CSV table of C-alpha atoms in Angstrom, one decimal:
chain,number,residue,atom,x,y,z
K,12,MET,CA,39.4,115.5,62.9
K,13,THR,CA,42.9,116.7,61.4
K,14,LEU,CA,42.9,116.4,57.6
K,15,TYR,CA,46.2,116.1,55.9
K,16,LYS,CA,47.0,117.8,52.4
K,17,ILE,CA,48.3,115.3,50.0
K,18,SER,CA,51.9,116.2,50.2
K,19,ALA,CA,51.6,115.6,54.1
K,20,PHE,CA,49.9,112.5,53.9
K,21,SER,CA,52.4,111.3,51.2
K,22,ARG,CA,55.3,112.0,53.9
K,23,LEU,CA,53.4,110.0,56.4
K,24,GLY,CA,52.7,107.2,54.4
K,25,GLN,CA,56.0,107.1,52.6
K,26,VAL,CA,54.5,107.1,49.2
K,27,SER,CA,54.5,109.6,46.1
K,28,ILE,CA,52.1,112.0,45.4
K,29,LYS,CA,51.4,110.6,42.1
K,30,ALA,CA,51.0,107.1,43.4
K,31,LEU,CA,48.3,108.7,45.6
K,32,ARG,CA,46.5,110.3,42.6
K,33,LEU,CA,46.8,107.1,40.8
K,34,TYR,CA,45.2,105.2,43.8
K,35,ASP,CA,42.6,107.9,43.8
K,36,GLN,CA,41.7,107.5,40.2
K,37,ARG,CA,41.4,103.6,40.5
K,38,GLY,CA,39.2,104.0,43.7
K,39,LEU,CA,41.6,102.1,46.0
K,40,LEU,CA,42.3,105.1,48.3
K,41,THR,CA,39.7,107.9,48.0
K,42,PRO,CA,40.6,111.1,49.8
K,43,ALA,CA,38.6,112.2,52.8
K,44,LYS,CA,37.8,115.3,51.3
K,45,VAL,CA,38.3,117.2,48.0
K,46,ASP,CA,38.3,120.8,48.0
K,47,ALA,CA,35.3,121.7,45.5
K,48,GLU,CA,37.0,125.0,44.3
K,49,THR,CA,40.9,124.1,44.1
K,50,GLY,CA,40.4,120.4,43.8
K,51,TYR,CA,43.0,120.0,46.4
K,52,ARG,CA,42.9,116.1,48.0
K,53,TYR,CA,42.9,115.7,51.9
K,54,TYR,CA,43.5,112.6,53.9
K,55,ARG,CA,42.7,111.5,57.4
K,56,VAL,CA,45.6,109.6,59.5
K,57,GLU,CA,43.0,107.0,59.8
K,58,GLN,CA,43.7,106.2,56.0
K,59,LEU,CA,47.0,105.1,56.7
K,60,PRO,CA,46.2,101.4,57.7
K,61,ARG,CA,44.5,100.9,54.4
K,62,LEU,CA,47.5,102.5,52.5
K,63,HIS,CA,49.8,100.0,54.2
K,64,ARG,CA,47.7,97.2,53.3
K,65,LEU,CA,47.6,98.4,49.5
K,66,LEU,CA,51.4,98.8,49.7
K,67,ALA,CA,51.8,95.3,51.4
K,68,LEU,CA,49.6,93.7,48.7
K,69,LYS,CA,51.4,95.6,45.7
K,70,ALA,CA,54.7,94.2,47.4
K,71,MET,CA,53.3,90.8,47.0
K,72,GLY,CA,53.0,91.3,43.2
K,73,PHE,CA,49.3,91.9,43.0
K,74,SER,CA,48.0,94.2,40.3
K,75,LEU,CA,46.1,97.1,41.1
K,76,GLU,CA,42.9,95.6,39.7
K,77,GLN,CA,43.5,92.6,42.1
K,78,ILE,CA,44.3,95.1,45.0
K,79,GLY,CA,40.9,96.4,44.6
K,80,GLN,CA,39.1,93.0,45.0
K,81,LEU,CA,41.4,92.3,47.9
K,82,LEU,CA,40.5,95.8,49.8
K,83,SER,CA,36.6,95.2,49.0
K,84,ASP,CA,34.4,94.8,51.9
K,85,ASP,CA,32.5,92.4,50.3
K,86,LEU,CA,35.5,90.1,50.0
K,87,SER,CA,35.0,87.1,52.4
K,88,LEU,CA,38.3,85.8,54.3
K,89,THR,CA,37.8,82.6,52.2
K,90,GLN,CA,38.3,84.4,49.0
K,91,MET,CA,41.1,86.4,50.4
K,92,GLN,CA,42.8,83.2,51.5
K,93,THR,CA,42.2,81.7,47.8
K,94,MET,CA,43.8,84.7,46.3
K,95,LEU,CA,46.9,84.5,48.5
K,96,GLN,CA,47.3,81.0,48.1
K,97,LEU,CA,47.2,81.4,44.3
K,98,ARG,CA,49.7,84.3,44.4
K,99,GLN,CA,51.9,82.2,46.3
K,100,ALA,CA,51.8,79.4,44.0
K,101,GLU,CA,52.5,82.0,41.0
K,102,LEU,CA,55.8,83.3,43.1
K,103,GLN,CA,56.9,79.8,43.9
K,104,GLN,CA,56.8,78.9,40.1
K,105,GLN,CA,58.8,82.1,39.1
K,106,LEU,CA,61.1,81.3,42.0
K,107,GLN,CA,61.9,78.0,40.3
K,108,GLY,CA,62.6,79.8,37.2
K,109,THR,CA,64.7,82.2,38.6
K,110,GLN,CA,66.8,79.6,40.3
K,111,ALA,CA,66.9,77.6,36.8
K,112,SER,CA,68.3,80.8,35.3
K,113,LEU,CA,70.7,81.4,38.1
K,114,ALA,CA,72.2,77.9,37.8
K,115,ALA,CA,72.7,78.3,33.9
K,116,VAL,CA,74.4,81.5,34.5
K,117,ALA,CA,76.6,79.9,37.3
K,118,ALA,CA,77.3,77.0,34.8
K,119,HIS,CA,78.3,79.1,32.1
K,120,LEU,CA,80.5,81.1,34.2
K,121,LYS,CA,82.2,78.0,35.6
K,122,TYR,CA,82.8,76.6,32.0
K,123,ILE,CA,84.5,80.0,30.8
K,124,GLN,CA,86.7,80.4,34.1
K,125,GLU,CA,87.8,76.7,33.6
K,126,GLU,CA,87.9,76.5,29.6
K,127,LYS,CA,88.8,80.2,29.0
K,128,THR,CA,86.4,79.9,26.1
K,129,MET,CA,82.6,80.1,25.7
K,130,PRO,CA,80.7,76.4,25.6
K,131,GLU,CA,80.4,75.1,22.0
K,132,TYR,CA,76.9,73.7,23.0
K,133,GLU,CA,73.9,75.3,24.7
K,134,ILE,CA,71.5,72.8,26.3
K,135,ILE,CA,67.9,74.0,26.8
K,136,LEU,CA,64.9,72.3,28.3
K,137,LYS,CA,61.6,72.5,25.9
K,138,SER,CA,58.6,70.3,25.4
K,139,VAL,CA,58.1,68.4,22.0
K,140,GLU,CA,54.7,68.2,20.3
K,141,PRO,CA,53.4,64.8,18.9
K,142,ILE,CA,54.6,64.0,15.2
K,143,ARG,CA,51.6,62.8,13.4
K,144,HIS,CA,51.8,59.7,10.9
K,145,VAL,CA,55.2,58.4,10.8
K,146,ILE,CA,56.8,55.4,9.3
K,147,SER,CA,59.0,53.6,11.6
K,148,ILE,CA,61.3,50.3,11.5
K,149,ARG,CA,63.0,49.0,14.5
K,150,GLU,CA,65.8,46.4,14.6
K,151,ILE,CA,68.8,45.4,16.6
K,152,ILE,CA,71.7,46.7,14.5
K,153,PRO,CA,75.6,45.9,14.7
K,154,ALA,CA,76.3,49.5,15.2
K,155,TYR,CA,74.9,52.9,15.2
K,156,THR,CA,76.0,53.6,11.8
K,157,ALA,CA,74.2,50.7,10.4
K,158,VAL,CA,71.0,52.9,10.9
K,159,GLY,CA,71.4,54.1,7.5
K,160,GLU,CA,70.2,50.8,6.4
K,161,LEU,CA,66.9,51.2,8.1
K,162,PHE,CA,66.1,54.4,6.5
K,163,GLY,CA,67.2,52.8,3.3
K,164,ASN,CA,64.6,50.1,3.7
K,165,LEU,CA,62.0,53.0,4.6
K,166,ASN,CA,62.7,55.0,1.5
K,167,GLN,CA,62.5,51.8,-0.5
K,168,TYR,CA,59.2,51.3,1.1
K,169,LEU,CA,57.9,54.4,0.2
K,170,ALA,CA,59.0,54.1,-3.4
K,171,GLN,CA,57.0,50.7,-3.6
K,172,ASN,CA,54.0,52.7,-2.5
K,173,ASN,CA,54.5,55.3,-4.8
K,174,ALA,CA,54.9,58.1,-2.1
K,175,LEU,CA,58.1,59.7,-2.5
K,176,GLU,CA,57.0,62.5,-5.0
K,177,SER,CA,54.3,63.3,-2.3
K,178,MET,CA,56.8,63.7,0.8
K,179,PRO,CA,56.2,66.8,2.6
K,180,ASP,CA,59.5,69.2,2.2
K,181,ASN,CA,61.6,69.1,5.3
K,182,GLY,CA,59.5,66.3,6.7
K,183,TYR,CA,60.3,64.9,10.1
K,184,CYS,CA,63.3,62.3,10.2
K,185,ALA,CA,64.7,60.8,13.2
K,186,SER,CA,66.4,57.7,15.1
K,187,ILE,CA,65.3,56.8,18.4
K,188,TRP,CA,67.8,54.7,20.4
K,189,HIS,CA,66.3,52.3,22.8
K,190,SER,CA,69.3,51.6,25.0
K,191,PRO,CA,68.5,49.2,28.0
K,192,ALA,CA,68.2,51.5,31.0
K,193,GLY,CA,71.7,52.2,32.7
K,194,LYS,CA,73.4,51.1,29.6
K,195,GLY,CA,74.0,54.3,27.8
K,196,TYR,CA,76.6,54.0,24.7
K,197,GLN,CA,76.7,50.3,23.2
K,198,GLU,CA,79.5,49.3,21.0
K,199,ASP,CA,77.3,46.5,19.2
K,200,SER,CA,73.5,45.0,19.3
K,201,VAL,CA,72.3,48.5,19.1
K,202,ASP,CA,68.3,48.7,19.5
K,203,ALA,CA,67.6,51.4,16.9
K,204,GLU,CA,64.1,52.8,15.3
K,205,ALA,CA,64.3,54.9,12.1
K,206,ILE,CA,61.3,57.4,11.6
K,207,ILE,CA,60.3,59.2,8.8
K,208,ALA,CA,57.2,61.3,8.2
K,209,ALA,CA,55.2,59.8,5.6
K,210,PRO,CA,51.8,60.8,3.3
K,211,GLN,CA,48.4,59.5,4.9
K,212,SER,CA,48.2,57.2,2.0
K,213,VAL,CA,51.0,55.2,3.4
K,214,THR,CA,50.0,52.2,5.6
K,215,ASP,CA,52.1,49.8,7.5
K,216,SER,CA,53.0,46.2,6.5
K,217,LYS,CA,55.0,43.2,8.3
K,218,HIS,CA,58.3,45.2,8.9
K,219,ILE,CA,57.0,48.8,8.6
K,220,GLN,CA,54.8,50.4,11.3
K,221,VAL,CA,52.7,53.5,10.9
K,222,LYS,CA,52.0,55.6,13.9
K,223,ASP,CA,52.1,58.8,15.8
K,224,LEU,CA,55.0,59.6,18.1
K,225,PRO,CA,54.0,60.9,21.1
K,226,ALA,CA,54.7,64.5,22.8
K,227,LEU,CA,57.3,64.4,25.2
K,228,ASP,CA,56.6,66.8,28.3
K,229,LEU,CA,60.4,67.8,28.9
K,230,VAL,CA,63.5,67.0,27.0
K,231,ALA,CA,67.2,68.4,27.1
K,232,ALA,CA,68.0,69.4,23.8
K,233,VAL,CA,71.1,70.4,21.9
K,234,ILE,CA,71.7,71.4,18.2
K,235,HIS,CA,74.8,69.9,16.4
K,236,ARG,CA,76.2,71.5,13.1
K,237,GLY,CA,78.5,69.1,11.4
K,238,PRO,CA,78.9,65.5,10.4
K,239,TYR,CA,77.7,62.4,11.9
K,240,THR,CA,80.9,61.3,12.9
K,241,THR,CA,81.3,64.1,15.4
K,242,LEU,CA,78.1,63.5,17.1
K,243,ASN,CA,79.8,62.2,20.1
K,244,GLN,CA,80.9,65.8,20.9
K,245,PRO,CA,77.1,67.2,21.6
K,246,TYR,CA,76.4,63.9,23.3
K,247,ALA,CA,78.9,64.6,26.1
K,248,ALA,CA,78.1,68.1,26.3
K,249,ILE,CA,74.5,67.0,26.9
K,250,ILE,CA,75.0,64.1,29.2
K,251,GLN,CA,77.2,66.2,31.3
K,252,TRP,CA,74.7,68.8,31.7
K,253,ILE,CA,72.1,66.4,32.9
K,254,GLU,CA,74.6,64.9,35.2
K,255,ASP,CA,75.4,68.7,36.4
K,256,ASN,CA,71.8,69.8,37.0
K,257,PRO,CA,68.9,68.4,38.9
K,258,TYR,CA,67.5,66.1,36.0
K,259,GLN,CA,67.4,62.4,35.1
K,260,ILE,CA,66.7,60.7,31.6
K,261,ILE,CA,63.5,59.0,31.9
K,262,GLY,CA,63.4,57.3,28.4
K,263,ALA,CA,64.9,56.8,24.6
K,264,ASN,CA,66.7,59.6,23.2
K,265,ARG,CA,65.9,60.8,19.8
K,266,GLU,CA,68.3,62.4,17.0
K,267,VAL,CA,66.3,64.6,14.7
K,268,TYR,CA,67.8,65.2,11.5
K,269,LEU,CA,66.8,68.9,10.7
K,270,ARG,CA,69.4,69.0,7.8
K,271,GLY,CA,70.9,65.5,7.0
K,272,GLY,CA,71.5,62.7,4.4
K,273,ALA,CA,73.3,59.3,3.7
K,274,GLU,CA,76.9,60.6,3.9
K,275,GLN,CA,78.7,60.7,7.4
K,276,ASP,CA,81.1,63.4,6.8
K,277,ASN,CA,79.0,66.3,5.6
K,278,VAL,CA,79.9,69.5,7.5
K,279,ASP,CA,76.3,71.1,6.6
K,280,TYR,CA,74.3,68.6,8.4
K,281,VAL,CA,72.4,70.1,11.4
K,282,THR,CA,71.0,67.3,14.0
K,283,GLU,CA,68.9,67.8,17.2
K,284,ILE,CA,69.7,65.4,20.0
K,285,GLN,CA,66.9,65.0,22.6
K,286,PHE,CA,66.9,63.3,25.7
K,287,PRO,CA,63.5,62.9,27.8
K,288,VAL,CA,64.2,63.9,31.3
K,289,LYS,CA,62.2,64.9,34.7
K,290,LYS,CA,63.5,67.3,37.4
K,291,ILE,CA,65.2,65.5,40.7
K,292,THR,CA,63.2,66.6,43.8
K,293,ALA,CA,64.7,66.5,47.0
């Protein structure tokens, strides 16, 4: 039976000599014979099908360790099918991520070509962790700017409970806008909720609620640097992004005040706008 030197078998299998040596070291493709004196590796043509299966599995993205399992004589057909199904699911997830990245690149290119400048706002998708122990007040207010009065009520309540000194630095502070579905921006009668993280010692009252904010599985988020009076700009950007991408809003949006205060026109403020979304499937 004809034996082929590693160089010849490399040409037959269209794989490098370095790769054949690695497969031998990993026990994936052992030479038919190794010369005891020279250490030369020799292969048989009958080993080509195993090499081709190895290369096919490698092209599917399996690791060498996984390939070793898939090439095992002890592996049942059911076990092989399960491993292939798992790999298929991994590749589909990677493909979705790649498609999302491709769509983001296309959107940026389109914006630059049309506007001749870089986008001012970058919208990202992320999850939001639950926020523990916040105090909340929710009311119908005459306009969005009136939410400051709700925060004033919360701070007054904290002062009455001697809790201001024990407030955490950079504590969570946010507004939640409970607009009726499909209504979007409202000129008046705004359903607003003011939220402040509070010490554990603070309890609720008739008008102030103590609770945990739930996690959000997926939000479209944008950062705005500047005064509250210009928040319409990031809102326009994020709403347009949601309309241009396969997502839909599924809940009340949050304004998280990463750096803020009572003034409306402070250029140093930093606000994050979050819209809970879900992907639209065809």
